[in-house]
């Protein structure tokens, strides 16, 4: 009973209403049944605190709703740290991707040399200086690397949370100029759609995990729903053409699940207000089911 489902019902890292309803949508899609089917306690183990809408203002156009992001990611980092300390596997559902500032900060306090697999169409490596939108969901990896506003880089302590060689991108295909500059300067490992097509996801995941194992003690998967092909995810805020298809997404999950040092996963950017039905949440729930299935022999799932 070691999977700990943690919800992060918030949207302050981006501008479209709806991601705050992501966790409820995934629950409605059957998340508790999925947990039960895989022998896990069908409960919400924790929920990150979220400021009310009227408490959050859009003061700085290059750091929109900063106060709202700081509040939730600070709370989340404590929840994630404590969950991992209890030998549980944090399974997070969001919420927009800025939540990863808290996830990474929390995990890193327990695992100083943390590895990250970032499944996303985007680099999420912007800073207030480079961001085209001012949305903090485009910044969490820069923050983890120690770049960006101090209120964000200080969550979980002032040390740098992530080393560039401990990060791998899967599915990247929409990168801003400042992000590309950072990728090049820091030599960050990228597997784009071209690489996935020509080499196959199996080979890529084997290589990615072997690469992380060289210098990290454990890793987690951050799964942005917009990494998937837009035909699969109507309910996510920033869809990008030519994305990852279902079989390849499952291959990512399977390779992660097979590793003993796989310690957490998050599914983010589910926005049920952007579609008629609940398709994207249903898909997130299905993928979580696949992940738990693949993890049935995992040391943290007893
Ligand atoms: C864009 C979009 N690069 C930005 N980022 C998104 O606003 O910084 N990340 N959508 O998931
Ligand atoms: Mn993202
Ligand atoms: Mn994205
Ligand atoms: Mn290292």
Coordinates of N, CA, C and O and ligand atoms in Angstrom, one line a residue, residues 97 120 122 124 126 131-133 135 137-138 174 176 179 224 226 238 269, ligand 1:
X97 N 2.1 22.7 -14.7 CA 3.5 22.2 -14.5 C 4.4 22.9 -13.6 O 5.4 22.4 -13.2
X120 N 7.4 16.0 -22.2 CA 6.8 17.3 -22.5 C 7.1 17.8 -23.9 O 8.1 17.5 -24.5
X122 N 7.4 20.9 -24.3 CA 8.1 22.1 -24.0 C 9.3 21.9 -23.1 O 9.4 20.9 -22.4
X124 N 10.2 24.1 -20.6 CA 9.9 24.6 -19.3 C 11.2 25.1 -18.6 O 11.5 24.9 -17.4
X126 N 12.3 28.5 -19.2 CA 12.3 29.9 -19.3 C 12.6 30.6 -17.9 O 12.4 30.0 -16.9
X131 N 11.0 34.5 -20.8 CA 9.7 33.9 -21.0 C 8.9 34.8 -22.0 O 8.7 36.0 -21.8
X132 N 8.3 34.1 -23.0 CA 7.4 34.9 -23.9 C 6.0 35.1 -23.3 O 5.2 35.9 -23.9
X133 N 5.7 34.4 -22.2 CA 4.3 34.5 -21.7 C 4.2 35.1 -20.3 O 3.2 35.5 -19.8
X135 N 4.3 33.1 -17.9 CA 3.7 32.0 -17.1 C 4.7 31.1 -16.5 O 5.6 30.6 -17.2
X137 N 4.5 28.1 -15.4 CA 4.6 26.7 -15.8 C 5.6 26.5 -17.0 O 6.0 25.4 -17.2
X138 N 6.1 27.6 -17.6 CA 7.2 27.5 -18.6 C 8.5 27.6 -17.9 O 9.5 27.7 -18.7
X174 N 8.7 22.2 -28.9 CA 8.4 23.6 -29.0 C 9.3 24.3 -27.9 O 8.9 24.4 -26.7
X176 N 11.6 27.7 -26.8 CA 11.8 29.1 -27.0 C 13.3 29.4 -27.1 O 14.1 28.6 -26.6
X179 N 15.4 29.1 -24.0 CA 15.4 27.8 -23.6 C 16.5 27.0 -24.3 O 17.3 26.2 -23.8
X224 N 4.0 15.7 -18.6 CA 3.1 16.8 -19.1 C 2.2 16.2 -20.2 O 2.7 15.6 -21.2
X226 N 0.7 17.4 -22.5 CA 0.9 18.0 -23.8 C 2.1 17.4 -24.5 O 2.3 17.7 -25.7
X238 N -1.7 23.8 -23.8 CA -0.8 24.2 -24.9 C -0.4 23.0 -25.7 O 0.7 22.4 -25.6
X269 N -1.1 19.2 -16.1 CA -1.8 20.0 -17.2 C -3.0 19.3 -17.8 O -3.4 19.5 -19.0
Ligands
LIG1 C1 6.0 28.5 -23.3 C2 4.9 27.4 -23.1 N1 7.2 27.9 -23.6 C3 6.0 29.4 -22.1 N2 5.2 26.5 -22.1 C4 4.5 25.5 -21.8 O1 5.0 30.1 -21.8 O2 7.1 29.5 -21.5 N3 4.9 24.5 -21.0 N4 3.2 25.3 -22.2 O3 4.3 23.3 -20.7

